[in-house]
Short mmCIF file of C-alpha atoms in Angstrom, two decimals:
data_model
loop_
_atom_site.label_atom_id
_atom_site.label_comp_id
_atom_site.label_asym_id
_atom_site.label_seq_id
_atom_site.Cartn_x
_atom_site.Cartn_y
_atom_site.Cartn_z
CA UNK A 1 -38.98 66.68 151.88
CA UNK A 2 -39.47 63.82 150.15
CA UNK A 3 -43.18 64.85 148.91
CA UNK A 4 -43.63 68.47 148.06
CA UNK A 5 -45.49 69.84 151.11
CA UNK A 6 -47.46 72.71 151.03
CA UNK A 7 -50.33 73.97 153.94
CA UNK A 8 -53.99 74.88 153.77
CA UNK A 9 -54.01 77.94 156.38
CA UNK A 10 -58.01 78.37 157.37
CA UNK A 11 -57.17 81.40 159.12
CA UNK A 12 -58.79 80.19 162.38
CA UNK A 13 -60.03 82.56 165.24
CA UNK A 14 -58.92 80.80 168.65
CA UNK A 15 -60.87 81.47 171.46
CA UNK A 16 -59.93 85.20 173.12
CA UNK A 17 -58.48 86.03 169.58
CA UNK A 18 -59.04 88.95 167.64
CA UNK A 19 -59.52 89.24 163.66
CA UNK A 20 -56.32 91.05 163.52
CA UNK A 21 -54.61 89.10 165.49
CA UNK A 22 -55.74 85.84 163.19
CA UNK A 23 -54.14 87.66 160.41
CA UNK A 24 -50.82 88.42 161.68
CA UNK A 25 -50.83 84.78 162.93
CA UNK A 26 -51.65 83.66 159.36
CA UNK A 27 -48.68 85.78 158.02
CA UNK A 28 -46.29 84.29 160.86
CA UNK A 29 -47.52 80.97 159.45
CA UNK A 30 -46.64 81.73 155.73
CA UNK A 31 -43.43 83.36 156.85
CA UNK A 32 -42.55 80.12 158.77
CA UNK A 33 -43.76 78.04 155.90
CA UNK A 34 -41.37 79.86 153.72
CA UNK A 35 -38.24 79.36 155.66
CA UNK A 36 -39.00 75.63 156.14
CA UNK A 37 -39.42 75.02 152.53
CA UNK A 38 -42.71 74.51 151.93
CA UNK A 39 -43.96 75.01 148.61
CA UNK A 40 -47.31 77.32 149.02
CA UNK A 41 -49.99 78.33 151.22
CA UNK A 42 -53.68 78.33 150.56
CA UNK A 43 -56.74 79.96 152.29
CA UNK A 44 -60.30 78.98 151.78
CA UNK A 45 -63.28 81.06 151.37
CA UNK A 46 -65.75 80.40 153.89
CA UNK A 47 -68.50 83.12 155.00
CA UNK A 48 -70.40 83.52 158.04
CA UNK A 49 -68.06 81.22 160.10
CA UNK A 50 -67.11 83.30 163.66
CA UNK A 51 -64.10 81.01 163.92
CA UNK A 52 -62.52 81.37 160.37
CA UNK A 53 -61.36 84.86 159.20
CA UNK A 54 -60.64 83.93 154.97
CA UNK A 55 -63.39 85.41 153.76
CA UNK A 56 -61.93 88.07 151.35
CA UNK A 57 -59.71 85.25 150.45
CA UNK A 58 -57.97 87.67 147.59
CA UNK A 59 -57.43 90.20 149.94
CA UNK A 60 -55.81 88.14 152.51
CA UNK A 61 -53.43 86.65 150.00
CA UNK A 62 -52.44 90.01 149.15
CA UNK A 63 -51.62 91.12 152.67
CA UNK A 64 -49.33 87.81 153.35
CA UNK A 65 -47.62 88.19 149.69
CA UNK A 66 -46.63 91.31 151.01
CA UNK A 67 -45.16 90.23 153.84
CA UNK A 68 -43.48 87.11 152.37
CA UNK A 69 -40.68 86.81 149.80
CA UNK A 70 -40.87 83.38 147.54
CA UNK A 71 -43.27 81.25 148.64
CA UNK A 72 -46.49 80.77 146.42
CA UNK A 73 -49.89 81.90 148.10
CA UNK A 74 -53.28 81.18 146.56
CA UNK A 75 -56.74 80.40 147.28
CA UNK A 76 -58.11 76.88 148.31
CA UNK A 77 -60.08 77.91 147.16
CA UNK A 78 -62.64 80.40 145.76
CA UNK A 79 -65.66 79.41 145.56
CA UNK A 80 -66.47 80.39 141.79
CA UNK A 81 -70.26 80.15 142.04
CA UNK A 82 -70.11 82.87 144.40
CA UNK A 83 -68.48 85.45 141.74
CA UNK A 84 -68.34 86.28 138.35
CA UNK A 85 -65.60 84.63 136.68
CA UNK A 86 -64.34 88.27 135.54
CA UNK A 87 -64.06 89.63 138.89
CA UNK A 88 -61.89 86.58 140.24
CA UNK A 89 -59.96 87.21 136.96
CA UNK A 90 -59.76 90.60 137.83
CA UNK A 91 -58.55 90.18 141.69
CA UNK A 92 -56.16 87.23 140.85
CA UNK A 93 -54.70 88.93 137.81
CA UNK A 94 -53.95 91.92 140.11
CA UNK A 95 -51.90 89.99 142.31
CA UNK A 96 -50.26 87.99 140.01
CA UNK A 97 -48.97 91.67 138.52
CA UNK A 98 -47.69 92.68 141.98
CA UNK A 99 -46.23 89.11 143.07
CA UNK A 100 -45.39 87.59 139.65
CA UNK A 101 -44.95 83.87 139.60
CA UNK A 102 -46.12 83.46 143.18
CA UNK A 103 -50.09 83.33 142.67
CA UNK A 104 -52.25 80.12 142.41
CA UNK A 105 -55.78 80.21 141.70
CA UNK A 106 -58.04 76.69 143.55
CA UNK A 107 -61.41 76.52 142.72
CA UNK A 108 -64.26 75.21 144.08
CA UNK A 109 -68.18 75.08 143.47
CA UNK A 110 -69.65 74.70 147.27
CA UNK A 111 -70.90 77.77 148.70
CA UNK A 112 -68.44 78.29 151.86
CA UNK A 113 -71.30 78.68 153.72
CA UNK A 114 -75.03 77.99 154.77
CA UNK A 115 -77.85 78.38 152.73
CA UNK A 116 -79.23 81.38 154.23
CA UNK A 117 -75.76 83.28 153.56
CA UNK A 118 -75.69 82.03 150.02
CA UNK A 119 -78.89 83.68 149.90
CA UNK A 120 -77.57 87.11 151.61
CA UNK A 121 -74.32 86.75 149.00
CA UNK A 122 -76.95 86.76 146.47
CA UNK A 123 -75.68 83.37 144.90
CA UNK A 124 -78.21 81.85 142.51
CA UNK A 125 -79.10 78.45 143.48
CA UNK A 126 -78.32 77.12 140.10
CA UNK A 127 -74.71 78.88 140.16
CA UNK A 128 -73.15 75.45 141.02
CA UNK A 129 -74.59 73.77 137.67
CA UNK A 130 -72.76 76.47 135.73
CA UNK A 131 -69.31 75.75 137.47
CA UNK A 132 -67.40 74.27 134.48
CA UNK A 133 -68.32 76.90 132.28
CA UNK A 134 -67.57 79.43 134.55
CA UNK A 135 -64.02 77.88 134.90
CA UNK A 136 -63.54 77.76 131.45
CA UNK A 137 -64.59 81.31 130.99
CA UNK A 138 -62.07 82.54 134.06
CA UNK A 139 -59.05 80.30 132.14
CA UNK A 140 -59.80 82.46 128.86
CA UNK A 141 -59.66 85.59 130.57
CA UNK A 142 -56.18 84.69 132.14
CA UNK A 143 -54.97 83.76 128.79
CA UNK A 144 -55.90 86.86 127.13
CA UNK A 145 -58.53 84.65 125.04
CA UNK A 146 -61.87 85.94 126.42
CA UNK A 147 -64.96 84.19 124.89
CA UNK A 148 -67.12 87.13 125.22
CA UNK A 149 -66.59 89.49 122.91
CA UNK A 150 -65.29 92.95 123.87
CA UNK A 151 -64.67 91.82 127.21
CA UNK A 152 -60.79 91.97 128.77
CA UNK A 153 -59.69 91.21 132.06
CA UNK A 154 -57.64 94.32 133.09
CA UNK A 155 -55.78 93.43 135.36
CA UNK A 156 -55.95 89.61 134.53
CA UNK A 157 -55.28 89.04 130.67
CA UNK A 158 -52.37 87.32 130.14
CA UNK A 159 -51.35 86.63 133.77
CA UNK A 160 -51.86 82.75 132.98
CA UNK A 161 -52.50 82.52 136.71
CA UNK A 162 -52.61 78.40 137.36
CA UNK A 163 -55.91 77.16 138.12
CA UNK A 164 -56.47 74.19 140.56
CA UNK A 165 -59.57 72.19 141.02
CA UNK A 166 -60.31 71.21 144.36
CA UNK A 167 -63.00 68.88 145.20
CA UNK A 168 -64.20 66.14 147.72
CA UNK A 169 -66.27 64.06 145.02
CA UNK A 170 -65.96 62.44 141.69
CA UNK A 171 -67.62 65.35 139.91
CA UNK A 172 -64.20 67.78 140.70
CA UNK A 173 -61.87 64.68 139.63
CA UNK A 174 -63.88 64.57 136.36
CA UNK A 175 -63.96 68.15 135.63
CA UNK A 176 -59.85 68.43 136.53
CA UNK A 177 -59.09 65.49 134.48
CA UNK A 178 -61.51 66.74 131.26
CA UNK A 179 -59.50 70.45 131.40
CA UNK A 180 -55.98 69.01 132.08
CA UNK A 181 -55.92 71.10 135.36
CA UNK A 182 -54.35 70.03 138.70
CA UNK A 183 -56.80 68.30 141.41
CA UNK A 184 -56.70 68.69 144.96
CA UNK A 185 -58.96 66.20 147.06
CA UNK A 186 -60.29 67.57 150.54
CA UNK A 187 -59.54 64.60 152.60
CA UNK A 188 -58.90 66.61 155.42
CA UNK A 189 -62.44 67.18 156.10
CA UNK A 190 -64.46 64.80 153.35
CA UNK A 191 -62.42 61.70 153.01
CA UNK A 192 -64.78 59.00 151.42
CA UNK A 193 -64.41 59.31 147.89
CA UNK A 194 -60.47 60.01 148.26
CA UNK A 195 -59.80 56.57 146.54
CA UNK A 196 -62.47 56.50 143.90
CA UNK A 197 -61.73 60.22 142.89
CA UNK A 198 -57.70 59.63 142.57
CA UNK A 199 -58.62 56.72 140.37
CA UNK A 200 -61.24 58.77 138.07
CA UNK A 201 -58.90 61.79 137.85
CA UNK A 202 -55.82 59.86 136.72
CA UNK A 203 -57.81 57.45 134.65
CA UNK A 204 -59.57 60.34 132.53
CA UNK A 205 -57.00 62.95 132.51
CA UNK A 206 -56.56 64.76 129.10
CA UNK A 207 -53.37 66.76 128.83
CA UNK A 208 -53.83 70.61 128.32
CA UNK A 209 -51.87 73.68 127.55
CA UNK A 210 -51.36 74.18 131.63
CA UNK A 211 -50.29 70.33 132.42
CA UNK A 212 -49.25 67.62 130.24
CA UNK A 213 -49.42 64.93 133.25
CA UNK A 214 -52.00 64.31 135.73
CA UNK A 215 -50.99 66.42 139.32
CA UNK A 216 -52.45 65.53 142.09
CA UNK A 217 -52.71 67.26 145.78
CA UNK A 218 -53.90 65.34 148.85
CA UNK A 219 -55.18 67.12 152.16
CA UNK A 220 -54.73 66.11 155.48
CA UNK A 221 -54.71 67.67 159.20
CA UNK A 222 -51.45 67.54 160.92
CA UNK A 223 -50.66 67.90 164.89
CA UNK A 224 -46.88 67.68 165.60
CA UNK A 225 -45.54 68.17 168.89
CA UNK A 226 -42.35 67.67 170.64
CA UNK A 227 -44.16 65.07 173.20
CA UNK A 228 -46.56 62.70 171.68
CA UNK A 229 -49.29 62.95 174.61
CA UNK A 230 -49.39 66.78 173.80
CA UNK A 231 -50.25 66.12 170.26
CA UNK A 232 -53.10 64.03 171.30
CA UNK A 233 -54.33 66.78 173.70
CA UNK A 234 -54.39 69.40 171.19
CA UNK A 235 -56.18 67.19 168.80
CA UNK A 236 -58.74 66.65 171.10
CA UNK A 237 -59.07 70.26 171.70
CA UNK A 238 -59.42 70.82 167.57
CA UNK A 239 -61.83 67.46 167.58
CA UNK A 240 -64.12 69.08 170.22
CA UNK A 241 -63.91 72.64 168.33
CA UNK A 242 -64.67 71.12 164.86
CA UNK A 243 -67.67 68.91 165.89
CA UNK A 244 -69.11 72.04 168.29
CA UNK A 245 -68.77 74.49 165.33
CA UNK A 246 -70.51 72.02 162.87
CA UNK A 247 -73.61 71.43 165.16
CA UNK A 248 -73.90 74.81 166.53
CA UNK A 249 -74.43 76.74 163.55
CA UNK A 250 -76.94 79.86 164.07
CA UNK A 251 -77.79 82.52 166.46
CA UNK A 252 -80.02 80.51 168.65
CA UNK A 253 -77.39 77.15 168.95
CA UNK A 254 -76.78 76.28 172.01
CA UNK A 255 -73.15 76.53 173.83
CA UNK A 256 -72.51 72.87 174.21
CA UNK A 257 -69.92 72.28 176.68
CA UNK A 258 -66.71 69.64 176.25
CA UNK A 259 -68.83 66.94 178.31
CA UNK A 260 -72.28 67.09 175.82
CA UNK A 261 -69.43 67.15 172.41
CA UNK A 262 -67.94 64.09 174.16
CA UNK A 263 -71.33 62.36 174.51
CA UNK A 264 -72.67 63.26 171.40
CA UNK A 265 -69.64 61.88 169.36
CA UNK A 266 -70.31 58.10 170.97
CA UNK A 267 -73.25 58.91 168.78
CA UNK A 268 -74.11 57.60 165.48
CA UNK A 269 -74.16 61.27 164.02
CA UNK A 270 -71.11 61.97 165.98
CA UNK A 271 -68.73 59.23 165.05
CA UNK A 272 -69.63 60.28 161.24
CA UNK A 273 -68.58 63.53 161.86
CA UNK A 274 -65.77 62.52 163.91
CA UNK A 275 -64.69 60.33 160.74
CA UNK A 276 -64.35 63.76 158.69
CA UNK A 277 -61.16 64.05 160.56
CA UNK A 278 -59.68 60.52 159.42
CA UNK A 279 -56.67 61.42 157.78
CA UNK A 280 -55.36 63.55 160.76
CA UNK A 281 -51.75 62.88 161.69
CA UNK A 282 -51.04 63.14 165.08
CA UNK A 283 -47.47 62.73 167.28
CA UNK A 284 -43.96 63.23 166.80
CA UNK A 285 -42.14 64.12 164.13
CA UNK A 286 -41.77 60.50 163.36
CA UNK A 287 -45.34 59.77 163.70
CA UNK A 288 -46.28 62.42 161.45
CA UNK A 289 -43.66 61.37 158.54
CA UNK A 290 -45.06 57.95 159.24
CA UNK A 291 -48.86 58.93 158.48
CA UNK A 292 -48.05 61.52 155.89
CA UNK A 293 -45.59 59.01 154.03
CA UNK A 294 -48.30 56.38 154.20
CA UNK A 295 -50.97 58.62 152.60
CA UNK A 296 -49.01 60.17 149.81
CA UNK A 297 -47.65 56.29 148.97
CA UNK A 298 -51.20 54.96 148.97
CA UNK A 299 -52.75 57.62 146.83
CA UNK A 300 -49.50 58.59 144.58
CA UNK A 301 -49.82 62.23 145.49
CA UNK A 302 -47.82 64.53 143.64
CA UNK A 303 -48.14 66.96 146.62
CA UNK A 304 -49.74 66.69 150.34
CA UNK A 305 -51.49 69.99 151.58
CA UNK A 306 -51.68 70.20 155.33
CA UNK A 307 -53.91 71.84 157.84
CA UNK A 308 -51.59 72.55 160.99
CA UNK A 309 -54.51 72.24 163.44
CA UNK A 310 -53.57 73.22 166.48
CA UNK A 311 -55.29 75.67 168.05
CA UNK A 312 -52.85 78.35 169.58
CA UNK A 313 -50.19 79.79 166.97
CA UNK A 314 -46.91 78.77 168.73
CA UNK A 315 -47.99 75.30 168.88
CA UNK A 316 -49.16 75.86 165.29
CA UNK A 317 -45.72 77.25 164.42
CA UNK A 318 -43.66 74.28 165.87
CA UNK A 319 -46.08 72.14 164.12
CA UNK A 320 -45.21 73.86 160.85
CA UNK A 321 -41.28 73.38 161.77
CA UNK A 322 -41.25 69.75 162.85
CA UNK A 323 -43.09 68.80 160.01
CA UNK A 324 -41.07 70.11 157.19
CA UNK A 325 -38.06 68.65 159.18
CA UNK A 326 -39.59 65.31 159.73
CA UNK A 327 -40.48 64.96 155.95
CA UNK A 328 -36.81 66.31 154.86
CA UNK A 329 -35.45 63.37 157.00
CA UNK A 330 -34.05 65.84 159.52
CA UNK A 331 -33.26 64.59 163.28
CA UNK A 332 -35.31 66.89 165.22
#
């Protein structure tokens, strides 16, 4: 692949699918990614979302790692303010000992949930303010250089699991630059600050023990199919599903029909939500390559991380294959 390509797997639970089936799909996706030359697969921490199964992120990483051989796996990301740095060092240290040189630790500061769920997790509302300090504490545990006297991460100490800062704003870009860490921008759902964040990260980057030069990952959604009309139909299904999930949270939320969602998308708020999917490559392999090459060129990304957004696992696996072949310049 011209630009290294990775996958963000949201571990979706499709209509009519069980959680167990979702996990099996994630294993199949990672195996396909490994076969087709992707760099890594990451899983995101979300809570109380009926369509996403990756809430216990480190557990899912371990499960998938046990059924793959070489591909890197990790979090994209763990929402660190939900946890103590020591706990995450121990969890990912365990993974690193079991699967050496295969584990990444991407970190975010959002709750990965709504406010009610955050309270149920006993999250301190002020925890996000401590994110930079928590990242440094976590990094110190993994280096076996604990900044808390008498406390050592076992497992974890000395594993040096590589850290990545995830973000969708200038805050994450600035923090990644200051700490000399790789930066992954969540443009697959929060595109507005992409170019300003990229500029901030590259301008302010300070070399570190982990990284001598900036390393930028940019995210996009992808739906690749053999037929362009099929890809567009899959995209429309995905778009309706995502918008429905964003406006239908809570036990008393209405069950909106597709027609109601389509009508909502014509409103100002609907258009705003639809624009969150601005960076979505949809179409045949050549269409997808043109889109991703342009995104990589405009951002000067060192790596693209893509969320294959087809609802069905068979279509998702085909998208994984077609995208890899297209980006490698193979005729499909």
